[in-house]
Short mmCIF file of C-alpha atoms and ligand atoms in Angstrom, two decimals:
data_model
loop_
_atom_site.label_atom_id
_atom_site.label_comp_id
_atom_site.label_asym_id
_atom_site.label_seq_id
_atom_site.Cartn_x
_atom_site.Cartn_y
_atom_site.Cartn_z
CA MET Z 3 0.00 0.00 0.00
CA LYS Z 4 2.84 2.30 0.77
CA GLU Z 5 4.19 1.78 -2.71
CA LYS Z 6 0.81 2.45 -4.21
CA LEU Z 7 0.54 5.71 -2.31
CA ASN Z 8 4.00 6.80 -3.36
CA LYS Z 9 3.15 5.90 -6.94
CA ILE Z 10 0.01 8.01 -6.83
CA LYS Z 11 2.11 10.87 -5.50
CA SER Z 12 4.63 10.67 -8.29
CA MET Z 13 1.90 10.17 -10.90
CA ALA Z 14 0.21 13.32 -9.61
CA ASP Z 15 3.52 15.23 -9.74
CA GLU Z 16 3.99 14.28 -13.35
CA ALA Z 17 0.42 14.95 -14.33
CA PHE Z 18 0.42 18.44 -12.79
CA ALA Z 19 3.67 19.31 -14.48
CA SER Z 20 2.17 18.58 -17.87
CA SER Z 21 -1.19 20.23 -17.21
CA HIS Z 22 -1.48 23.56 -19.01
CA THR Z 23 -5.10 24.50 -18.63
CA LEU Z 24 -7.48 25.02 -15.74
CA GLU Z 25 -9.87 22.54 -17.33
CA SER Z 26 -7.31 19.73 -17.47
CA LEU Z 27 -6.32 20.54 -13.89
CA GLU Z 28 -9.89 20.07 -12.77
CA GLU Z 29 -9.90 16.68 -14.47
CA LEU Z 30 -6.79 15.76 -12.49
CA ARG Z 31 -8.42 16.81 -9.25
CA VAL Z 32 -11.28 14.43 -9.95
CA LYS Z 33 -8.86 11.74 -11.02
CA PHE Z 34 -6.73 11.86 -7.84
CA LEU Z 35 -8.92 13.29 -5.11
CA GLY Z 36 -12.48 12.68 -6.33
CA LYS Z 37 -14.87 10.21 -4.78
CA LYS Z 38 -14.07 7.68 -7.43
CA GLY Z 39 -10.46 8.76 -7.63
CA GLU Z 40 -7.18 6.91 -7.11
CA LEU Z 41 -6.67 7.94 -3.49
CA THR Z 42 -10.19 7.06 -2.38
CA ALA Z 43 -9.72 3.64 -3.93
CA VAL Z 44 -6.59 3.08 -1.81
CA MET Z 45 -8.28 4.43 1.34
CA LYS Z 46 -11.07 1.95 0.84
CA GLY Z 47 -8.50 -0.85 1.21
CA MET Z 48 -7.52 0.38 4.72
CA GLY Z 49 -9.98 -1.94 6.38
CA ALA Z 50 -7.98 -4.96 5.32
CA LEU Z 51 -4.83 -3.75 7.10
CA SER Z 52 -3.68 -4.87 10.51
CA PRO Z 53 -4.43 -2.50 13.45
CA ASP Z 54 -0.69 -1.66 13.58
CA GLU Z 55 -0.39 -0.76 9.99
CA ARG Z 56 -3.63 1.18 9.72
CA PRO Z 57 -2.57 4.41 11.55
CA VAL Z 58 0.76 4.47 9.71
CA MET Z 59 -0.85 4.03 6.32
CA GLY Z 60 -3.64 6.38 7.33
CA GLN Z 61 -1.12 9.09 8.09
CA LEU Z 62 0.75 8.45 4.87
CA ALA Z 63 -2.46 8.54 2.88
CA ASN Z 64 -3.37 11.85 4.52
CA GLU Z 65 0.05 13.23 3.75
CA VAL Z 66 -0.28 12.21 0.09
CA ARG Z 67 -3.77 13.73 -0.09
CA ASP Z 68 -2.56 17.00 1.47
CA TYR Z 69 0.45 16.99 -0.80
CA ILE Z 70 -1.68 16.49 -3.90
CA GLY Z 71 -4.13 19.12 -2.63
CA GLU Z 72 -1.35 21.67 -2.18
CA LYS Z 73 0.21 20.85 -5.54
CA LEU Z 74 -3.17 21.25 -7.15
CA GLU Z 75 -3.67 24.68 -5.57
CA GLU Z 76 -0.16 25.75 -6.53
CA THR Z 77 -0.57 24.66 -10.15
CA LYS Z 78 -3.96 26.31 -10.31
CA LYS Z 79 -2.56 29.63 -9.09
CA ALA Z 80 0.32 29.46 -11.55
CA LEU Z 81 -2.08 28.76 -14.46
CA GLN Z 82 -4.42 31.55 -13.39
CA ALA Z 83 -1.57 34.02 -13.16
CA ALA Z 84 -0.32 32.99 -16.58
CA ALA Z 85 -3.81 33.36 -18.06
CA GLU Z 86 -4.15 36.80 -16.50
CA GLU Z 87 -0.83 37.91 -17.82
CA LYS Z 88 -1.66 36.65 -21.29
CA LYS Z 89 -4.94 38.55 -21.25
CA ILE Z 90 -3.22 41.77 -20.18
CA ARG Z 91 -0.61 41.32 -22.86
CA GLU Z 92 -3.26 40.73 -25.55
CA GLU Z 93 -5.42 43.62 -24.51
CA THR Z 94 -2.68 46.17 -24.25
CA ILE Z 95 -3.54 49.35 -26.16
CA ASP Z 96 -0.74 51.07 -27.94
CA VAL Z 97 -1.69 54.69 -27.46
CA THR Z 98 0.99 55.80 -29.87
CA ILE Z 99 -0.69 54.18 -32.89
CA PRO Z 100 -2.37 56.95 -34.91
CA GLY Z 101 -6.18 56.85 -34.64
CA LYS Z 102 -8.48 55.97 -37.50
CA CYS Z 103 -9.81 59.23 -38.84
CA PRO Z 104 -13.53 58.92 -39.57
CA LYS Z 105 -14.39 60.23 -43.03
CA LYS Z 106 -16.06 63.56 -42.51
CA GLY Z 107 -18.71 64.60 -44.99
CA ALA Z 108 -19.25 68.16 -46.13
CA LYS Z 109 -22.18 70.16 -47.34
CA HIS Z 110 -22.87 70.10 -51.06
CA PRO Z 111 -21.55 73.27 -52.75
CA LEU Z 112 -25.10 74.35 -53.61
CA THR Z 113 -26.13 73.95 -49.98
CA GLN Z 114 -23.12 75.98 -48.86
CA VAL Z 115 -24.02 78.81 -51.21
CA LEU Z 116 -27.67 78.63 -50.20
CA ASP Z 117 -26.72 78.78 -46.52
CA ASP Z 118 -24.71 81.93 -47.21
CA LEU Z 119 -27.59 83.48 -49.11
CA LYS Z 120 -29.99 82.65 -46.30
CA ASP Z 121 -27.62 84.19 -43.75
CA ILE Z 122 -27.40 87.41 -45.72
CA PHE Z 123 -31.14 87.79 -46.14
CA ILE Z 124 -32.00 86.66 -42.61
CA GLY Z 125 -29.63 89.43 -41.52
CA MET Z 126 -31.89 91.85 -43.40
CA GLY Z 127 -34.99 90.61 -41.60
CA PHE Z 128 -36.21 88.04 -44.12
CA SER Z 129 -37.71 84.73 -43.05
CA ILE Z 130 -37.40 81.49 -45.00
CA ALA Z 131 -40.42 79.90 -46.69
CA GLU Z 132 -40.74 76.62 -48.54
CA GLY Z 133 -43.44 75.37 -50.84
CA PRO Z 134 -44.45 72.40 -52.99
CA GLU Z 135 -42.50 71.31 -56.06
CA VAL Z 136 -45.62 69.76 -57.56
CA GLU Z 137 -47.59 72.93 -58.00
CA LEU Z 138 -50.93 74.09 -59.29
CA ASP Z 139 -50.86 75.78 -62.68
CA TYR Z 140 -52.70 78.60 -60.92
CA TYR Z 141 -49.79 79.39 -58.57
CA ASN Z 142 -47.01 78.71 -61.04
CA PHE Z 143 -48.53 80.76 -63.86
CA GLU Z 144 -52.00 82.19 -63.66
CA ALA Z 145 -51.87 84.09 -60.37
CA LEU Z 146 -48.49 85.41 -61.49
CA ASN Z 147 -50.19 87.11 -64.43
CA ILE Z 148 -49.24 84.42 -66.93
CA PRO Z 149 -52.58 83.19 -68.33
CA LYS Z 150 -52.96 79.96 -70.29
CA ASP Z 151 -52.20 81.41 -73.71
CA HIS Z 152 -49.51 83.87 -72.60
CA PRO Z 153 -46.31 83.69 -74.66
CA ALA Z 154 -44.24 83.90 -71.44
CA ARG Z 155 -45.17 80.27 -70.88
CA ASP Z 156 -43.21 79.28 -73.95
CA THR Z 157 -39.91 80.24 -72.33
CA GLN Z 158 -40.51 77.80 -69.51
CA ASP Z 159 -40.79 74.33 -71.03
CA THR Z 160 -42.99 72.80 -68.44
CA PHE Z 161 -43.50 69.30 -67.10
CA TYR Z 162 -47.26 69.00 -66.86
CA ILE Z 163 -48.75 66.42 -64.49
CA ASP Z 164 -52.18 67.24 -65.88
CA GLU Z 165 -53.83 70.37 -67.20
CA ASN Z 166 -53.88 72.06 -63.82
CA VAL Z 167 -50.84 70.58 -62.09
CA VAL Z 168 -47.19 71.15 -63.02
CA LEU Z 169 -43.72 70.62 -61.64
CA ARG Z 170 -43.02 74.22 -60.70
CA THR Z 171 -40.86 75.97 -63.28
CA GLN Z 172 -39.85 78.73 -60.87
CA THR Z 173 -40.00 79.58 -57.18
CA SER Z 174 -42.22 82.59 -57.94
CA PRO Z 175 -45.42 80.69 -56.97
CA MET Z 176 -44.17 81.14 -53.41
CA GLN Z 177 -44.95 84.85 -53.82
CA ILE Z 178 -48.63 83.98 -54.20
CA ARG Z 179 -48.65 81.31 -51.49
CA THR Z 180 -47.00 83.73 -49.06
CA MET Z 181 -49.31 86.65 -49.82
CA GLU Z 182 -52.39 84.44 -49.52
CA LYS Z 183 -51.38 83.33 -46.05
CA GLN Z 184 -49.75 86.44 -44.68
CA LYS Z 185 -50.68 90.09 -44.75
CA PRO Z 186 -47.99 92.80 -45.14
CA PRO Z 187 -45.40 93.57 -43.93
CA ILE Z 188 -43.87 90.60 -45.77
CA ARG Z 189 -40.20 89.77 -46.14
CA VAL Z 190 -39.58 86.20 -47.27
CA LEU Z 191 -36.91 84.22 -49.03
CA ALA Z 192 -38.12 81.03 -50.72
CA PRO Z 193 -35.39 78.72 -51.97
CA GLY Z 194 -36.11 75.47 -53.74
CA ARG Z 195 -35.94 73.07 -56.62
CA VAL Z 196 -37.53 73.94 -59.94
CA TYR Z 197 -38.12 71.88 -63.08
CA ARG Z 198 -38.06 72.54 -66.78
CA SER Z 199 -38.23 70.21 -69.72
CA ASP Z 200 -34.73 71.13 -70.89
CA ALA Z 201 -32.18 68.78 -72.42
CA VAL Z 202 -29.10 68.30 -70.25
CA ASP Z 203 -25.96 70.17 -71.25
CA ALA Z 204 -23.27 72.25 -69.55
CA THR Z 205 -25.68 75.10 -68.82
CA HIS Z 206 -29.08 73.36 -68.69
CA SER Z 207 -30.60 70.82 -66.39
CA PRO Z 208 -34.22 69.69 -66.05
CA VAL Z 209 -33.83 70.22 -62.29
CA PHE Z 210 -32.16 73.27 -60.84
CA HIS Z 211 -32.57 75.70 -57.95
CA GLN Z 212 -33.89 79.19 -57.51
CA VAL Z 213 -34.15 81.52 -54.58
CA GLU Z 214 -37.16 83.80 -54.60
CA GLY Z 215 -37.39 86.99 -52.58
CA LEU Z 216 -40.49 88.99 -51.81
CA VAL Z 217 -41.03 92.20 -49.84
CA VAL Z 218 -44.44 93.83 -49.51
CA ASP Z 219 -45.31 96.77 -47.28
CA LYS Z 220 -46.59 100.32 -47.39
CA GLY Z 221 -44.33 102.64 -49.37
CA ILE Z 222 -41.92 100.06 -50.83
CA THR Z 223 -40.15 101.51 -53.87
CA MET Z 224 -37.58 100.54 -56.46
CA ALA Z 225 -35.02 102.24 -54.20
CA ASP Z 226 -35.67 99.56 -51.56
CA LEU Z 227 -35.21 96.88 -54.19
CA LYS Z 228 -31.91 98.37 -55.33
CA GLY Z 229 -30.66 98.86 -51.78
CA THR Z 230 -31.55 95.32 -50.79
CA LEU Z 231 -29.90 93.76 -53.82
CA GLU Z 232 -26.83 95.95 -53.47
CA THR Z 233 -26.38 94.89 -49.85
CA PHE Z 234 -26.79 91.27 -50.90
CA VAL Z 235 -24.30 91.49 -53.77
CA HIS Z 236 -21.72 93.34 -51.68
CA LYS Z 237 -21.92 90.72 -48.95
CA LEU Z 238 -21.66 87.86 -51.42
CA TYR Z 239 -19.09 89.14 -53.91
CA GLY Z 240 -17.39 92.03 -52.09
CA GLU Z 241 -17.97 95.75 -51.53
CA GLU Z 242 -16.29 96.80 -54.77
CA THR Z 243 -18.85 94.96 -56.93
CA ARG Z 244 -21.05 97.27 -59.02
CA LEU Z 245 -24.65 96.58 -60.02
CA ARG Z 246 -26.41 97.32 -63.27
CA PHE Z 247 -30.18 97.19 -63.71
CA ARG Z 248 -31.23 96.39 -67.27
CA PRO Z 249 -34.91 96.85 -68.21
CA HIS Z 250 -36.57 93.51 -68.87
CA HIS Z 251 -40.00 91.95 -68.91
CA PHE Z 252 -41.50 89.58 -66.38
CA PRO Z 253 -45.29 89.26 -66.34
CA PHE Z 254 -45.52 89.41 -62.55
CA THR Z 255 -43.42 92.53 -61.97
CA GLU Z 256 -43.76 96.03 -63.39
CA PRO Z 257 -41.30 97.56 -63.97
CA SER Z 258 -38.97 94.58 -64.29
CA ALA Z 259 -35.22 94.36 -64.61
CA GLU Z 260 -32.37 91.96 -64.91
CA VAL Z 261 -29.42 92.66 -62.67
CA ASP Z 262 -25.83 92.32 -63.77
CA ILE Z 263 -22.83 92.60 -61.51
CA SER Z 264 -19.41 93.82 -62.52
CA CYS Z 265 -17.26 90.78 -63.20
CA PHE Z 266 -15.63 89.68 -59.93
CA ASN Z 267 -12.79 88.18 -61.92
CA CYS Z 268 -11.67 91.09 -64.11
CA GLY Z 269 -13.46 93.92 -62.31
CA GLY Z 270 -15.26 94.90 -65.52
CA LYS Z 271 -12.43 94.93 -68.02
CA GLY Z 272 -13.63 91.81 -69.80
CA CYS Z 273 -12.34 88.26 -69.41
CA ASN Z 274 -13.34 84.72 -70.29
CA ILE Z 275 -15.67 84.41 -67.29
CA CYS Z 276 -17.80 87.41 -68.30
CA LYS Z 277 -17.22 86.54 -71.97
CA GLY Z 278 -15.52 89.88 -72.54
CA GLU Z 279 -18.58 91.82 -71.35
CA GLY Z 280 -17.28 92.97 -67.98
CA TRP Z 281 -20.77 92.22 -66.59
CA ILE Z 282 -22.46 89.04 -65.41
CA GLU Z 283 -26.21 88.56 -65.17
CA ILE Z 284 -27.23 87.16 -61.79
CA LEU Z 285 -30.94 87.64 -61.23
CA GLY Z 286 -34.33 88.91 -62.35
CA CYS Z 287 -36.40 91.35 -60.31
CA GLY Z 288 -39.02 94.04 -60.30
CA MET Z 289 -41.86 95.76 -58.49
CA VAL Z 290 -44.71 93.33 -57.79
CA HIS Z 291 -47.40 93.83 -60.46
CA PRO Z 292 -50.61 95.39 -59.05
CA LYS Z 293 -52.58 92.54 -60.61
CA VAL Z 294 -50.54 90.01 -58.63
CA LEU Z 295 -51.20 91.90 -55.40
CA LYS Z 296 -54.91 91.98 -56.24
CA ASN Z 297 -54.90 88.22 -56.93
CA CYS Z 298 -53.84 87.83 -53.29
CA ASN Z 299 -56.36 90.33 -51.92
CA ILE Z 300 -53.73 92.94 -51.18
CA ASP Z 301 -54.78 96.47 -52.15
CA PRO Z 302 -52.19 97.89 -54.58
CA ASP Z 303 -53.32 101.42 -53.69
CA ILE Z 304 -52.11 100.88 -50.14
CA TYR Z 305 -49.29 98.39 -50.53
CA SER Z 306 -46.42 97.89 -52.92
CA GLY Z 307 -43.59 95.42 -53.08
CA PHE Z 308 -40.62 94.05 -54.91
CA ALA Z 309 -39.58 90.55 -55.88
CA PHE Z 310 -36.48 88.90 -57.23
CA GLY Z 311 -35.40 85.46 -58.39
CA ILE Z 312 -31.85 84.19 -58.18
CA GLY Z 313 -30.46 81.10 -59.92
CA LEU Z 314 -28.53 79.22 -57.26
CA GLU Z 315 -26.37 77.23 -59.70
CA ARG Z 316 -25.19 80.46 -61.30
CA VAL Z 317 -24.18 81.98 -57.97
CA ALA Z 318 -22.29 78.80 -57.08
CA GLN Z 319 -20.72 78.62 -60.53
CA PHE Z 320 -19.18 82.05 -60.11
CA ARG Z 321 -17.99 81.34 -56.62
CA TYR Z 322 -16.36 77.99 -57.36
CA ASP Z 323 -15.66 78.41 -61.06
CA VAL Z 324 -17.69 75.33 -61.97
CA LYS Z 325 -17.83 75.31 -65.74
CA ASP Z 326 -20.30 72.46 -66.20
CA MET Z 327 -23.57 72.45 -64.28
CA ARG Z 328 -23.85 68.65 -64.51
CA MET Z 329 -21.09 68.35 -61.93
CA TYR Z 330 -23.50 69.45 -59.21
CA TYR Z 331 -25.78 66.48 -59.69
CA GLU Z 332 -23.50 63.58 -60.60
CA ASN Z 333 -22.44 62.79 -57.01
CA ASP Z 334 -18.86 62.30 -58.12
CA MET Z 335 -16.74 62.27 -54.97
CA ARG Z 336 -13.75 63.66 -56.87
CA PHE Z 337 -15.80 66.79 -57.50
CA LEU Z 338 -17.67 66.99 -54.21
CA SER Z 339 -14.71 66.42 -51.91
CA GLN Z 340 -13.15 69.67 -53.12
CA PHE Z 341 -15.67 71.78 -51.20
N1 LIG S 30 -39.13 83.46 -61.94
C1 LIG S 30 -38.26 84.13 -62.86
C2 LIG S 30 -37.60 83.09 -63.78
O1 LIG S 30 -37.63 81.93 -63.48
C3 LIG S 30 -37.19 84.89 -62.15
C4 LIG S 30 -37.73 86.11 -61.52
C5 LIG S 30 -37.73 87.28 -62.19
C6 LIG S 30 -38.29 86.09 -60.24
C7 LIG S 30 -38.24 88.44 -61.64
C8 LIG S 30 -38.81 87.24 -59.69
C9 LIG S 30 -38.77 88.41 -60.41
O2 LIG S 30 -39.33 87.26 -58.46
O3 LIG S 30 -39.29 89.53 -59.85
O4 LIG S 30 -37.10 83.46 -64.79
#
């Protein structure tokens, strides 16, 4: 029996030495110390020993059990420490490695220009209004003094949904919508998408953007229109920019004008941007036609107003020198990431 006990001891020694995981160690505990284990089996044989031998073997068996128990604990601690160390080593963060820079988006160039425009006009007391892109013929044309057979319709190749519904060809219907809802004083800026049945090329797109302005109050004159637009142009293109009002015709304003600015590139001498003219057309404007005021139940004998319409793509084109309008809509990252 003594030999058997010593053998168990040396077997345990060997087994622990080659145990590398906590799971295999647990198996060894069961194998040596468990109820059905090696040591228990030997202990069970104690009864057959002589009364002299029993205490001696009993003591030895206890010693072996304690020894194995201690060894087990020791090995377990060593394995746990090693596991802990490994975990720490694996989870170490190298704070000197450069971080991953998340790709930051940017606003579309048209949105950037629009934001600037909004800022300028909000600074002059305007509020922002938005309206539907699918619009009634009445708002897009008729109430703006462009009846069904009016030749002015021909210049705006229109997408008709049906006889009375169109994709708006301009933001001017917002003049009517605003005046119907709100009584003077009115100062609104209405940006948005507009649609025309134009073939795509470098200067035409079936979808583009306009920004409409409308001011109505008592005693509004052309001087207010000029002052407002001058302030706007100076803020956008610089104080030295000059304005030129050219007489024009729009059915919903009387008198009407187109506004040119002195070329920001050559200062008016003539260059390839202004096509040698020295001037660049940027918007249409005028004094709101009395008929249009009447259509909105505003008495033209008491109130007057001015309106203007700016092409957003044009403003952006001059700021960023974008030669082809298609660039704005193609979602090409090589183009967009420049802004
Ligand atoms: N809606 C006009 C266009 O698309 C632009 C315009 C001209 C708007 C004169 C106005 C204006 O408000 O007064 O051509």
